[in-house]
mmCIF file of C-alpha atoms in Angstrom:
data_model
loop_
_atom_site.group_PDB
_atom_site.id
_atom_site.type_symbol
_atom_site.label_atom_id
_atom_site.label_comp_id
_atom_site.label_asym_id
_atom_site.label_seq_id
_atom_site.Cartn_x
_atom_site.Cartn_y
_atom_site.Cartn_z
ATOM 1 C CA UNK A 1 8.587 -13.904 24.910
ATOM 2 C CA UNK A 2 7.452 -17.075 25.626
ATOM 3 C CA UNK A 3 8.067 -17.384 29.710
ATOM 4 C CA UNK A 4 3.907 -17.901 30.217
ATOM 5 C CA UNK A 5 4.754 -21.207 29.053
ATOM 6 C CA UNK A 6 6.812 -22.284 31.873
ATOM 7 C CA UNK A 7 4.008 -21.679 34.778
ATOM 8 C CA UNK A 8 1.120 -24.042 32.062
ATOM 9 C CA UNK A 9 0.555 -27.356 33.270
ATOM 10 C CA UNK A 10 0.568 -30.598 30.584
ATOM 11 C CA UNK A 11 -3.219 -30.074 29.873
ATOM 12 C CA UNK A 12 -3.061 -26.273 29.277
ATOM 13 C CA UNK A 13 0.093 -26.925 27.021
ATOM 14 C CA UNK A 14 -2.596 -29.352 25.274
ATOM 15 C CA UNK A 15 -5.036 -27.050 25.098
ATOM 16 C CA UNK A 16 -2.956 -24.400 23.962
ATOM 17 C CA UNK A 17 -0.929 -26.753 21.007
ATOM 18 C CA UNK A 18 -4.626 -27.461 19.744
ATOM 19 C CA UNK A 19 -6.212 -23.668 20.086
ATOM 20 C CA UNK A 20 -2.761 -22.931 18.028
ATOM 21 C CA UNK A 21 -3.555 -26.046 15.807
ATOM 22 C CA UNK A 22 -6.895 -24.820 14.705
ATOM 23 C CA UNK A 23 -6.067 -21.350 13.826
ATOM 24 C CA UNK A 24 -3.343 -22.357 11.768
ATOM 25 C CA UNK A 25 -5.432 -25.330 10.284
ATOM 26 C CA UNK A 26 -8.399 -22.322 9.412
ATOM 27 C CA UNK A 27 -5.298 -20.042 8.239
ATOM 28 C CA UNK A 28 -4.279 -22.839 5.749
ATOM 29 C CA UNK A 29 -7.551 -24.069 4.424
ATOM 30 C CA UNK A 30 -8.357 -20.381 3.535
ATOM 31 C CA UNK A 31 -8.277 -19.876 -0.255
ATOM 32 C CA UNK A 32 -9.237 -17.581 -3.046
ATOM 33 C CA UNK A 33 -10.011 -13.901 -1.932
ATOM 34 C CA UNK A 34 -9.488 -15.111 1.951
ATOM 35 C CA UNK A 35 -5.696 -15.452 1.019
ATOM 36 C CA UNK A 36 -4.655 -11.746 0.974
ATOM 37 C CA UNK A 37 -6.532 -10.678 4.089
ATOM 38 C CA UNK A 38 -5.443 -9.002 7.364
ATOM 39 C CA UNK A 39 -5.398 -12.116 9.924
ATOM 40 C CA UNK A 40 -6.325 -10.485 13.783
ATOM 41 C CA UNK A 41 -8.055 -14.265 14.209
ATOM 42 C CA UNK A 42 -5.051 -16.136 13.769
ATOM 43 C CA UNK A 43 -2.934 -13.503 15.524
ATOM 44 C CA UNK A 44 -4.806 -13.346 19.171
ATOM 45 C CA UNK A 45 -4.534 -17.250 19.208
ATOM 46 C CA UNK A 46 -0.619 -15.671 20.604
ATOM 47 C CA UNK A 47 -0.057 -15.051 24.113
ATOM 48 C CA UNK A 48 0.873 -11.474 23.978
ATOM 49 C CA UNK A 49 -1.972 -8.688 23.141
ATOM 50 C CA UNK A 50 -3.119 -7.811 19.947
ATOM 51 C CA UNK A 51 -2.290 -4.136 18.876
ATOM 52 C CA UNK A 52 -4.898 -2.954 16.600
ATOM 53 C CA UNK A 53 -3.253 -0.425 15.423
ATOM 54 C CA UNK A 54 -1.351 -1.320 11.847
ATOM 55 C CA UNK A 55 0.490 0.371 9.461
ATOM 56 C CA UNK A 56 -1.559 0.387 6.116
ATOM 57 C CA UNK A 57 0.472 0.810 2.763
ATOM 58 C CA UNK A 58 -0.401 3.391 0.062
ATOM 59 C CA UNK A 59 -2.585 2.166 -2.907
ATOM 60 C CA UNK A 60 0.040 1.972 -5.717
ATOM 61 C CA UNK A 61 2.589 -0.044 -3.192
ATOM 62 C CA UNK A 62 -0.190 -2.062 -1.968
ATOM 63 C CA UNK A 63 -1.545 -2.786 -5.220
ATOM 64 C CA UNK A 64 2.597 -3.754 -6.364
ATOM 65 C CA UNK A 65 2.471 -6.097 -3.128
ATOM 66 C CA UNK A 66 -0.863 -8.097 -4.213
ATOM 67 C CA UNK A 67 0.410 -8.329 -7.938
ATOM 68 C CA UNK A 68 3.896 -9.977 -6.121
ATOM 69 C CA UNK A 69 1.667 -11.918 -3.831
ATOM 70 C CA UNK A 70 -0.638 -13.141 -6.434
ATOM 71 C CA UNK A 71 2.944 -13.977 -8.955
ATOM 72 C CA UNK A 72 4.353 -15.680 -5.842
ATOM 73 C CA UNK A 73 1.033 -18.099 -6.356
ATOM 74 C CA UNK A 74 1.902 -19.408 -9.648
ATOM 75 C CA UNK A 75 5.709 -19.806 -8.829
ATOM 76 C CA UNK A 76 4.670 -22.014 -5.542
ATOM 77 C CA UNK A 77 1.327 -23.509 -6.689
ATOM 78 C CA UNK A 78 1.655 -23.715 -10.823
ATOM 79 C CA UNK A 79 -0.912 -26.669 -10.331
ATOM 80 C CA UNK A 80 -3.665 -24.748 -8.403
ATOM 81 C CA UNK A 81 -6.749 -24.983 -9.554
ATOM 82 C CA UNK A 82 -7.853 -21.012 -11.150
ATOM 83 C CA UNK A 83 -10.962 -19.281 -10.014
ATOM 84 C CA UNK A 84 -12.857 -16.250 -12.008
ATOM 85 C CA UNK A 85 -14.527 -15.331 -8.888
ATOM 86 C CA UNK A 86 -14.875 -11.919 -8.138
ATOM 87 C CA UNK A 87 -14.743 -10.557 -3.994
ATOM 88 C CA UNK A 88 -17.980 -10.038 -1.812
ATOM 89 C CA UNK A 89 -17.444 -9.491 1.731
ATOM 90 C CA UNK A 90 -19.057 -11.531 3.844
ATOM 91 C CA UNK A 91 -22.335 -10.898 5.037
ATOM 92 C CA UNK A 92 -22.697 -8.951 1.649
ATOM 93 C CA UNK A 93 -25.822 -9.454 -0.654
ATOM 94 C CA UNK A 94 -24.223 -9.886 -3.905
ATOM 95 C CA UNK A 95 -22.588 -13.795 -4.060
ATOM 96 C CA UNK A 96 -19.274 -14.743 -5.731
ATOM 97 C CA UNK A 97 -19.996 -15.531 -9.242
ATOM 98 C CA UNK A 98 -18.307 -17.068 -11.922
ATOM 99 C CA UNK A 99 -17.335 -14.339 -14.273
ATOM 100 C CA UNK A 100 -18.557 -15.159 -17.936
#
């Protein structure tokens, strides 16, 4: 899978190691609603193409996977800081607000 490799000089390994660096780097440092979201960014940073195509779960077994998810939180990251934020898309016009 990975035979492109073999043909990359040292500096395009380099550049490649850091191009794979930064996507998982923005992959890590995403938090709150950003955690649960499909990832086509950090998936072309691969060699082989991107197939747009996905399978996409039924509400009540997605909605079972995000509750697991979301419990899977707490059990790794009990000391995370909690946010009452609700989701707006980006680019949206409403703002992520605190919920009272």
């Amino acid at each position: 899978m990975d035979e492109d490799l073999e043909a990359l000089s040292r500096e395009q390994l380099l550049a490649e190691v850091r191009k794979l660096r930064a996507g998982i780097r923005e992959h890590r440092g995403s938090t709150g609603h950003e955690l649960c979201w499909h990832q086509p960014a950090l998936w072309s940073l691969l060699p082989e193409p991107l197939d747009p195509r996905i399978a996409v779960p039924e509400w009540p077994q997605f909605m079972r996977g995000c509750v697991r998810y979301r419990q899977s939180l707490d059990e790794q990251a009990p000391q995370a800081p909690r946010q009452a934020i609700e989701f707006a898309p980006a680019g949206d016009a409403m703002r992520p607000n605190p919920i009272a």
